[in-house]
Short mmCIF file of the C-alpha atoms (twelve columns), coordinates in Angstrom:
data_MODEL
# 
_entry.id   MODEL 
# 
loop_
_atom_site.group_PDB 
_atom_site.id 
_atom_site.type_symbol 
_atom_site.label_atom_id 
_atom_site.label_alt_id 
_atom_site.label_comp_id 
_atom_site.label_asym_id 
_atom_site.label_seq_id 
_atom_site.Cartn_x 
_atom_site.Cartn_y 
_atom_site.Cartn_z 
_atom_site.pdbx_PDB_model_num 
ATOM 1   C CA . MET A 1   0.003  0.005   0.001   1 
ATOM 2   C CA . LEU A 2   2.685  2.500   0.956   1 
ATOM 3   C CA . SER A 3   4.683  1.623   -2.151  1 
ATOM 4   C CA . ARG A 4   1.773  2.875   -4.247  1 
ATOM 5   C CA . ILE A 5   1.695  6.165   -2.389  1 
ATOM 6   C CA . PHE A 6   5.455  6.753   -2.193  1 
ATOM 7   C CA . ARG A 7   6.749  5.688   -5.540  1 
ATOM 8   C CA . THR A 8   10.360 6.435   -6.202  1 
ATOM 9   C CA . THR A 9   12.199 6.704   -9.431  1 
ATOM 10  C CA . GLU A 10  15.934 6.135   -9.666  1 
ATOM 11  C CA . VAL A 11  17.770 8.548   -11.895 1 
ATOM 12  C CA . SER A 12  21.432 9.100   -12.693 1 
ATOM 13  C CA . ALA A 13  23.421 11.940  -14.170 1 
ATOM 14  C CA . HIS A 14  26.951 13.142  -14.844 1 
ATOM 15  C CA . CYS A 15  26.809 14.580  -11.338 1 
ATOM 16  C CA . ASP A 16  24.170 15.268  -8.695  1 
ATOM 17  C CA . LEU A 17  23.434 18.716  -10.139 1 
ATOM 18  C CA . PRO A 18  23.385 19.885  -13.694 1 
ATOM 19  C CA . CYS A 19  26.780 21.515  -13.134 1 
ATOM 20  C CA . GLY A 20  27.506 22.408  -16.749 1 
ATOM 21  C CA . VAL A 21  31.073 21.049  -16.554 1 
ATOM 22  C CA . TYR A 22  31.764 18.955  -19.632 1 
ATOM 23  C CA . ASP A 23  34.991 18.034  -21.378 1 
ATOM 24  C CA . PRO A 24  35.916 15.320  -23.852 1 
ATOM 25  C CA . ALA A 25  39.281 15.132  -22.073 1 
ATOM 26  C CA . GLN A 26  37.644 12.743  -19.575 1 
ATOM 27  C CA . ALA A 27  36.961 10.240  -22.362 1 
ATOM 28  C CA . ARG A 28  40.404 10.776  -23.866 1 
ATOM 29  C CA . ILE A 29  42.221 10.038  -20.600 1 
ATOM 30  C CA . GLU A 30  40.369 6.721   -20.265 1 
ATOM 31  C CA . ALA A 31  41.089 5.882   -23.917 1 
ATOM 32  C CA . GLU A 32  44.792 6.640   -23.400 1 
ATOM 33  C CA . SER A 33  44.703 4.281   -20.416 1 
ATOM 34  C CA . ILE A 34  43.184 1.577   -22.614 1 
ATOM 35  C CA . LYS A 35  45.958 1.990   -25.182 1 
ATOM 36  C CA . ALA A 36  48.634 1.784   -22.464 1 
ATOM 37  C CA . ILE A 37  47.017 -1.370  -21.023 1 
ATOM 38  C CA . ILE A 38  47.051 -3.000  -24.476 1 
ATOM 39  C CA . ALA A 39  50.789 -2.232  -24.782 1 
ATOM 40  C CA . LYS A 40  51.573 -3.553  -21.299 1 
ATOM 41  C CA . VAL A 41  49.670 -6.808  -21.880 1 
ATOM 42  C CA . ALA A 42  51.617 -7.382  -25.105 1 
ATOM 43  C CA . ASP A 43  54.844 -7.367  -23.043 1 
ATOM 44  C CA . ASN A 44  53.641 -9.465  -20.111 1 
ATOM 45  C CA . ASP A 45  52.916 -13.195 -19.970 1 
ATOM 46  C CA . ASP A 46  51.827 -13.290 -16.315 1 
ATOM 47  C CA . PRO A 47  48.253 -14.708 -16.308 1 
ATOM 48  C CA . ASP A 48  47.284 -12.790 -13.141 1 
ATOM 49  C CA . PHE A 49  48.487 -9.530  -14.640 1 
ATOM 50  C CA . ARG A 50  46.645 -10.235 -17.880 1 
ATOM 51  C CA . THR A 51  43.414 -11.040 -15.992 1 
ATOM 52  C CA . ARG A 52  43.643 -7.760  -14.085 1 
ATOM 53  C CA . ALA A 53  44.396 -5.917  -17.334 1 
ATOM 54  C CA . VAL A 54  41.270 -7.351  -18.993 1 
ATOM 55  C CA . VAL A 55  39.077 -6.188  -16.118 1 
ATOM 56  C CA . ILE A 56  40.608 -2.712  -15.979 1 
ATOM 57  C CA . LYS A 57  40.480 -2.301  -19.772 1 
ATOM 58  C CA . GLU A 58  36.797 -3.231  -19.803 1 
ATOM 59  C CA . GLN A 59  36.087 -0.763  -16.997 1 
ATOM 60  C CA . ARG A 60  37.946 2.006   -18.803 1 
ATOM 61  C CA . SER A 61  36.042 1.239   -22.006 1 
ATOM 62  C CA . GLU A 62  32.786 1.624   -20.147 1 
ATOM 63  C CA . LEU A 63  33.990 4.949   -18.738 1 
ATOM 64  C CA . VAL A 64  34.846 6.172   -22.239 1 
ATOM 65  C CA . LYS A 65  31.311 5.317   -23.352 1 
ATOM 66  C CA . HIS A 66  29.848 7.020   -20.275 1 
ATOM 67  C CA . HIS A 67  31.813 10.255  -20.782 1 
ATOM 68  C CA . LEU A 68  30.939 10.314  -24.470 1 
ATOM 69  C CA . TRP A 69  27.247 9.684   -23.764 1 
ATOM 70  C CA . VAL A 70  27.176 12.550  -21.264 1 
ATOM 71  C CA . LEU A 71  28.589 14.895  -23.882 1 
ATOM 72  C CA . TRP A 72  26.268 13.555  -26.576 1 
ATOM 73  C CA . THR A 73  23.090 13.718  -24.522 1 
ATOM 74  C CA . ASP A 74  23.713 16.565  -22.070 1 
ATOM 75  C CA . TYR A 75  26.168 19.023  -23.600 1 
ATOM 76  C CA . PHE A 76  25.445 19.050  -27.319 1 
ATOM 77  C CA . LYS A 77  22.098 20.617  -28.242 1 
ATOM 78  C CA . PRO A 78  20.053 20.664  -31.488 1 
ATOM 79  C CA . PRO A 79  21.823 23.778  -32.845 1 
ATOM 80  C CA . HIS A 80  25.160 21.949  -32.512 1 
ATOM 81  C CA . PHE A 81  23.824 18.958  -34.436 1 
ATOM 82  C CA . GLU A 82  22.530 21.280  -37.129 1 
ATOM 83  C CA . LYS A 83  25.885 23.007  -37.496 1 
ATOM 84  C CA . TYR A 84  27.865 19.752  -37.227 1 
ATOM 85  C CA . PRO A 85  25.716 17.070  -38.833 1 
ATOM 86  C CA . GLN A 86  28.482 14.501  -38.463 1 
ATOM 87  C CA . LEU A 87  28.263 14.616  -34.663 1 
ATOM 88  C CA . HIS A 88  25.736 11.817  -34.283 1 
ATOM 89  C CA . THR A 89  27.868 9.557   -36.486 1 
ATOM 90  C CA . LEU A 90  31.043 10.479  -34.619 1 
ATOM 91  C CA . PHE A 91  29.519 9.647   -31.257 1 
ATOM 92  C CA . ASN A 92  28.007 6.445   -32.534 1 
ATOM 93  C CA . GLU A 93  31.289 5.289   -34.058 1 
ATOM 94  C CA . ALA A 94  33.308 6.309   -30.975 1 
ATOM 95  C CA . THR A 95  31.042 4.494   -28.533 1 
ATOM 96  C CA . LYS A 96  31.110 1.383   -30.719 1 
ATOM 97  C CA . LEU A 97  34.924 1.562   -30.779 1 
ATOM 98  C CA . ALA A 98  34.799 1.541   -26.963 1 
ATOM 99  C CA . GLY A 99  32.351 -1.359  -26.962 1 
ATOM 100 C CA . ALA A 100 32.527 -5.148  -27.260 1 
ATOM 101 C CA . SER A 101 33.681 -5.101  -30.866 1 
ATOM 102 C CA . GLY A 102 36.262 -2.450  -30.028 1 
ATOM 103 C CA . THR A 103 38.535 -1.791  -27.074 1 
ATOM 104 C CA . LYS A 104 36.320 -3.464  -24.519 1 
ATOM 105 C CA . GLY A 105 36.388 -6.789  -26.283 1 
ATOM 106 C CA . GLU A 106 39.781 -6.798  -27.953 1 
ATOM 107 C CA . PHE A 107 43.460 -6.108  -27.317 1 
ATOM 108 C CA . ASP A 108 43.898 -4.225  -30.575 1 
ATOM 109 C CA . ALA A 109 46.077 -1.109  -30.440 1 
ATOM 110 C CA . GLY A 110 44.610 -0.066  -33.790 1 
ATOM 111 C CA . LYS A 111 41.120 0.079   -32.313 1 
ATOM 112 C CA . ALA A 112 42.480 2.197   -29.444 1 
ATOM 113 C CA . ASP A 113 44.089 4.582   -31.971 1 
ATOM 114 C CA . GLU A 114 40.813 4.790   -33.915 1 
ATOM 115 C CA . LEU A 115 38.966 5.554   -30.665 1 
ATOM 116 C CA . LEU A 116 41.426 8.292   -29.766 1 
ATOM 117 C CA . ALA A 117 41.058 9.804   -33.246 1 
ATOM 118 C CA . LYS A 118 37.230 9.884   -32.917 1 
ATOM 119 C CA . ILE A 119 37.493 11.467  -29.497 1 
ATOM 120 C CA . ASP A 120 39.869 14.097  -30.958 1 
ATOM 121 C CA . GLU A 121 37.335 14.878  -33.700 1 
ATOM 122 C CA . ILE A 122 34.619 15.284  -31.085 1 
ATOM 123 C CA . ALA A 123 36.975 17.431  -28.967 1 
ATOM 124 C CA . ALA A 124 37.670 19.762  -31.903 1 
ATOM 125 C CA . ILE A 125 33.961 20.363  -32.394 1 
ATOM 126 C CA . PHE A 126 33.453 20.741  -28.667 1 
ATOM 127 C CA . LYS A 127 36.233 23.390  -28.565 1 
ATOM 128 C CA . GLU A 128 34.548 25.275  -31.431 1 
ATOM 129 C CA . THR A 129 31.208 25.274  -29.626 1 
ATOM 130 C CA . LYS A 130 32.794 26.485  -26.403 1 
ATOM 131 C CA . ALA A 131 34.488 29.351  -28.278 1 
ATOM 132 C CA . ALA A 132 31.239 30.447  -29.911 1 
# 
């Protein structure tokens, strides 16, 4: 009975307030970490180290996606998408590169480089919008 009266809805956000602090650098730092992990795994045969590296790389890949999604859904507005029609495609491609067929699921330095390049393209547009 009380659950019908006092319904709660769980929500989540970049932070607890709409702070207005956004920066693609957060995604880039995580992507750089992924690339470094891939390099370290290539030089290490220790199974315990490799297991830890897989877990951390997957976590960092999820963080990349999270930071990109926050920019995509919270920072960029319809006027940005009108001025930069490639933005939706860039975000889609970048988040896929951080996903299961990208850095989350593979130890491919090339995928990490592609992810960093997409983040850099997004960052360039972000910088232009901040300057406007």
